[in-house]
mmCIF file of N, CA and C in Angstrom:
data_model
loop_
_atom_site.group_PDB
_atom_site.id
_atom_site.type_symbol
_atom_site.label_atom_id
_atom_site.label_comp_id
_atom_site.label_asym_id
_atom_site.label_seq_id
_atom_site.Cartn_x
_atom_site.Cartn_y
_atom_site.Cartn_z
ATOM 1 N N PHE A 1 0.795 -1.045 0.217
ATOM 2 C CA PHE A 1 -0.059 -0.061 -0.105
ATOM 3 C C PHE A 1 0.919 1.329 -0.049
ATOM 4 N N LEU A 2 0.274 2.121 -0.739
ATOM 5 C CA LEU A 2 1.412 3.375 -0.680
ATOM 6 C C LEU A 2 0.215 4.437 -0.294
ATOM 7 N N ARG A 3 0.663 5.425 0.241
ATOM 8 C CA ARG A 3 -0.062 6.640 0.688
ATOM 9 C C ARG A 3 0.427 8.250 -0.184
ATOM 10 N N VAL A 4 -0.550 8.757 -0.875
ATOM 11 C CA VAL A 4 -0.116 10.184 -1.823
ATOM 12 C C VAL A 4 -1.032 10.808 -1.556
ATOM 13 N N ILE A 5 -0.563 12.280 -1.047
ATOM 14 C CA ILE A 5 -1.508 13.294 -0.695
ATOM 15 C C ILE A 5 -1.390 13.877 -2.053
ATOM 16 N N SER A 6 -2.977 14.462 -2.373
ATOM 17 C CA SER A 6 -2.846 15.177 -3.850
ATOM 18 C C SER A 6 -4.309 15.928 -3.792
ATOM 19 N N SER A 7 -4.188 17.152 -4.190
ATOM 20 C CA SER A 7 -5.817 17.694 -4.656
ATOM 21 C C SER A 7 -6.283 17.108 -5.716
ATOM 22 N N LYS A 8 -5.464 16.640 -6.664
ATOM 23 C CA LYS A 8 -6.112 15.914 -7.949
ATOM 24 C C LYS A 8 -5.769 14.588 -7.737
ATOM 25 N N VAL A 9 -6.880 13.720 -7.240
ATOM 26 C CA VAL A 9 -6.495 12.451 -7.063
ATOM 27 C C VAL A 9 -6.447 11.402 -8.127
ATOM 28 N N PRO A 10 -7.296 11.460 -9.295
ATOM 29 C CA PRO A 10 -6.834 10.734 -10.156
ATOM 30 C C PRO A 10 -5.702 10.697 -11.155
ATOM 31 N N GLU A 11 -4.986 11.580 -11.031
ATOM 32 C CA GLU A 11 -3.603 12.277 -11.607
ATOM 33 C C GLU A 11 -2.640 11.441 -11.010
ATOM 34 N N ALA A 12 -2.801 11.562 -9.290
ATOM 35 C CA ALA A 12 -1.813 11.155 -8.517
ATOM 36 C C ALA A 12 -1.731 9.462 -8.696
ATOM 37 N N ILE A 13 -2.915 9.023 -8.544
ATOM 38 C CA ILE A 13 -3.113 7.793 -8.750
ATOM 39 C C ILE A 13 -2.397 7.158 -9.953
ATOM 40 N N ALA A 14 -2.679 7.332 -11.020
ATOM 41 C CA ALA A 14 -1.967 7.630 -12.253
ATOM 42 C C ALA A 14 -0.607 7.679 -12.373
ATOM 43 N N LYS A 15 0.043 8.808 -11.821
ATOM 44 C CA LYS A 15 1.259 9.127 -12.027
ATOM 45 C C LYS A 15 2.191 7.915 -10.811
ATOM 46 N N THR A 16 1.490 7.408 -9.493
ATOM 47 C CA THR A 16 2.026 6.909 -8.888
ATOM 48 C C THR A 16 2.075 5.473 -8.950
ATOM 49 N N ALA A 17 1.064 4.919 -10.415
ATOM 50 C CA ALA A 17 1.199 3.553 -10.643
ATOM 51 C C ALA A 17 2.505 3.400 -11.653
ATOM 52 N N GLU A 18 2.439 4.520 -12.421
ATOM 53 C CA GLU A 18 3.596 4.466 -13.567
ATOM 54 C C GLU A 18 4.867 4.839 -12.973
ATOM 55 N N ASP A 19 5.201 5.511 -11.974
ATOM 56 C CA ASP A 19 6.609 5.569 -11.326
ATOM 57 C C ASP A 19 6.885 4.767 -10.302
ATOM 58 N N HIS A 20 6.023 3.608 -10.244
ATOM 59 C CA HIS A 20 6.279 2.572 -9.096
ATOM 60 C C HIS A 20 5.718 1.231 -10.040
ATOM 61 N N LYS A 21 5.785 1.337 -11.126
ATOM 62 C CA LYS A 21 5.340 -0.066 -12.087
ATOM 63 C C LYS A 21 4.823 -0.916 -11.328
ATOM 64 N N ILE A 22 3.388 0.043 -11.047
ATOM 65 C CA ILE A 22 2.317 -1.047 -10.280
ATOM 66 C C ILE A 22 1.249 -1.394 -11.877
ATOM 67 N N THR A 23 0.914 -2.775 -11.744
ATOM 68 C CA THR A 23 -0.097 -3.429 -12.753
ATOM 69 C C THR A 23 -1.044 -3.451 -12.249
ATOM 70 N N GLN A 24 -1.712 -3.437 -11.274
ATOM 71 C CA GLN A 24 -3.134 -3.531 -10.676
ATOM 72 C C GLN A 24 -3.540 -2.522 -9.828
ATOM 73 N N ILE A 25 -4.584 -1.887 -9.875
ATOM 74 C CA ILE A 25 -5.200 -0.903 -9.077
ATOM 75 C C ILE A 25 -6.568 -1.583 -8.770
ATOM 76 N N VAL A 26 -6.936 -1.424 -7.538
ATOM 77 C CA VAL A 26 -8.309 -1.602 -7.361
ATOM 78 C C VAL A 26 -9.139 -0.449 -6.464
ATOM 79 N N LEU A 27 -10.370 0.057 -7.041
ATOM 80 C CA LEU A 27 -11.041 1.243 -6.741
ATOM 81 C C LEU A 27 -12.763 0.788 -5.924
ATOM 82 N N GLY A 28 -12.796 1.420 -5.264
ATOM 83 C CA GLY A 28 -14.199 1.194 -5.167
ATOM 84 C C GLY A 28 -14.830 2.181 -5.375
ATOM 85 N N GLU A 29 -16.277 1.685 -5.795
ATOM 86 C CA GLU A 29 -17.249 2.855 -6.139
ATOM 87 C C GLU A 29 -18.715 3.014 -5.919
ATOM 88 N N SER A 30 -19.181 3.891 -5.506
ATOM 89 C CA SER A 30 -20.583 3.719 -5.324
ATOM 90 C C SER A 30 -21.440 4.451 -6.183
ATOM 91 N N ARG A 31 -22.518 3.897 -6.218
ATOM 92 C CA ARG A 31 -23.621 4.398 -7.475
ATOM 93 C C ARG A 31 -23.902 5.998 -7.120
ATOM 94 N N GLN A 32 -24.083 6.917 -8.373
ATOM 95 C CA GLN A 32 -23.914 8.343 -7.979
ATOM 96 C C GLN A 32 -25.477 8.738 -9.056
ATOM 97 N N SER A 33 -25.970 9.578 -8.770
ATOM 98 C CA SER A 33 -27.342 10.012 -9.574
ATOM 99 C C SER A 33 -26.828 10.601 -10.861
ATOM 100 N N ARG A 34 -27.845 10.541 -12.120
ATOM 101 C CA ARG A 34 -27.269 10.843 -13.176
ATOM 102 C C ARG A 34 -26.840 12.311 -12.974
ATOM 103 N N TRP A 35 -27.372 13.081 -12.515
ATOM 104 C CA TRP A 35 -26.736 14.407 -12.468
ATOM 105 C C TRP A 35 -25.764 15.038 -11.769
ATOM 106 N N LYS A 36 -25.394 13.829 -10.949
ATOM 107 C CA LYS A 36 -24.162 14.146 -10.012
ATOM 108 C C LYS A 36 -23.048 13.776 -11.354
ATOM 109 N N HIS A 37 -23.289 12.709 -11.933
ATOM 110 C CA HIS A 37 -22.121 11.922 -12.740
ATOM 111 C C HIS A 37 -22.063 12.907 -13.893
ATOM 112 N N PHE A 38 -23.305 13.479 -14.378
ATOM 113 C CA PHE A 38 -23.100 14.586 -15.983
ATOM 114 C C PHE A 38 -22.306 15.673 -15.268
ATOM 115 N N LEU A 39 -22.476 16.247 -13.717
ATOM 116 C CA LEU A 39 -22.225 17.277 -13.276
ATOM 117 C C LEU A 39 -20.644 17.373 -13.231
ATOM 118 N N LYS A 40 -20.350 16.418 -12.354
ATOM 119 C CA LYS A 40 -19.158 15.910 -11.651
ATOM 120 C C LYS A 40 -18.084 15.258 -12.362
ATOM 121 N N GLY A 41 -18.959 14.490 -13.396
ATOM 122 C CA GLY A 41 -17.874 13.208 -13.725
ATOM 123 C C GLY A 41 -17.748 12.236 -13.246
ATOM 124 N N SER A 42 -17.066 11.260 -13.385
ATOM 125 C CA SER A 42 -16.807 9.890 -12.764
ATOM 126 C C SER A 42 -15.200 9.699 -12.564
ATOM 127 N N PHE A 43 -15.007 9.736 -11.204
ATOM 128 C CA PHE A 43 -13.762 9.482 -10.829
ATOM 129 C C PHE A 43 -13.051 8.520 -11.560
ATOM 130 N N THR A 44 -14.060 6.859 -11.573
ATOM 131 C CA THR A 44 -13.442 5.898 -12.150
ATOM 132 C C THR A 44 -13.175 6.343 -13.767
ATOM 133 N N GLN A 45 -14.054 6.938 -14.642
ATOM 134 C CA GLN A 45 -13.761 7.161 -15.825
ATOM 135 C C GLN A 45 -12.475 8.286 -15.800
ATOM 136 N N LYS A 46 -12.242 9.214 -15.004
ATOM 137 C CA LYS A 46 -10.969 9.909 -14.924
ATOM 138 C C LYS A 46 -9.626 9.013 -15.115
ATOM 139 N N VAL A 47 -9.989 7.962 -13.871
ATOM 140 C CA VAL A 47 -8.393 7.331 -14.004
ATOM 141 C C VAL A 47 -8.683 6.271 -15.078
ATOM 142 N N ILE A 48 -9.367 5.566 -15.834
ATOM 143 C CA ILE A 48 -9.302 5.092 -16.676
ATOM 144 C C ILE A 48 -8.925 5.820 -17.926
ATOM 145 N N SER A 49 -9.106 7.305 -18.132
ATOM 146 C CA SER A 49 -8.692 7.808 -18.973
ATOM 147 C C SER A 49 -7.480 7.825 -19.072
ATOM 148 N N LEU A 50 -6.588 8.243 -17.803
ATOM 149 C CA LEU A 50 -5.317 8.255 -17.634
ATOM 150 C C LEU A 50 -4.299 7.141 -17.587
ATOM 151 N N ILE A 51 -4.892 5.825 -17.508
ATOM 152 C CA ILE A 51 -4.154 4.785 -17.802
ATOM 153 C C ILE A 51 -4.329 3.917 -18.837
ATOM 154 N N TRP A 52 -4.994 4.473 -19.486
ATOM 155 C CA TRP A 52 -5.905 3.052 -20.682
ATOM 156 C C TRP A 52 -4.451 2.796 -21.828
ATOM 157 N N GLN A 53 -3.440 3.628 -21.836
ATOM 158 C CA GLN A 53 -2.418 3.207 -22.693
ATOM 159 C C GLN A 53 -1.664 2.784 -21.859
ATOM 160 N N LYS A 54 -1.289 2.260 -20.925
ATOM 161 C CA LYS A 54 -0.435 1.608 -19.583
ATOM 162 C C LYS A 54 -0.902 0.462 -19.520
ATOM 163 N N GLN A 55 0.097 -0.505 -19.388
ATOM 164 C CA GLN A 55 0.137 -2.052 -19.045
ATOM 165 C C GLN A 55 -0.899 -1.791 -17.342
ATOM 166 N N ILE A 56 -1.695 -1.295 -17.252
ATOM 167 C CA ILE A 56 -2.235 -1.812 -15.867
ATOM 168 C C ILE A 56 -3.612 -1.690 -15.830
ATOM 169 N N ASP A 57 -4.130 -2.952 -15.025
ATOM 170 C CA ASP A 57 -5.240 -3.456 -14.780
ATOM 171 C C ASP A 57 -5.974 -2.417 -13.822
ATOM 172 N N LEU A 58 -7.164 -2.116 -14.147
ATOM 173 C CA LEU A 58 -8.049 -1.468 -13.150
ATOM 174 C C LEU A 58 -9.191 -2.371 -12.578
ATOM 175 N N HIS A 59 -9.451 -2.636 -11.528
ATOM 176 C CA HIS A 59 -10.325 -3.517 -10.825
ATOM 177 C C HIS A 59 -11.366 -2.653 -10.001
ATOM 178 N N ILE A 60 -12.812 -2.381 -10.469
ATOM 179 C CA ILE A 60 -13.576 -1.731 -10.074
ATOM 180 C C ILE A 60 -14.612 -2.401 -8.771
ATOM 181 N N ILE A 61 -14.608 -2.241 -7.527
ATOM 182 C CA ILE A 61 -15.654 -2.682 -6.752
ATOM 183 C C ILE A 61 -16.696 -2.356 -6.228
ATOM 184 N N ALA A 62 -17.973 -2.589 -6.489
ATOM 185 C CA ALA A 62 -18.715 -1.737 -6.605
ATOM 186 C C ALA A 62 -19.470 -1.864 -5.185
ATOM 187 N N THR A 63 -19.983 -0.759 -4.522
ATOM 188 C CA THR A 63 -20.458 -0.781 -3.443
ATOM 189 C C THR A 63 -22.054 -0.231 -3.626
ATOM 190 N N GLU A 64 -22.456 -0.166 -2.312
ATOM 191 C CA GLU A 64 -24.032 -0.102 -2.365
ATOM 192 C C GLU A 64 -24.403 1.413 -2.244
ATOM 193 N N LYS A 65 -25.439 1.872 -2.293
ATOM 194 C CA LYS A 65 -25.443 3.418 -2.076
ATOM 195 C C LYS A 65 -25.764 3.682 -0.617
#
């Protein structure tokens, strides 16, 4: 486990994974309303967009609302 402090969490996750040659990331994601998703965007989608060309597997664990 690594602990990184940043105000840009998706970017910090992607950079840390690349810097440490991490090959798997596990994220928990709760359901959110369509409005919140539309206005704020999806955290998971932001991470995916930052790691999609790298050799990193992303495991998403759904949590209840």
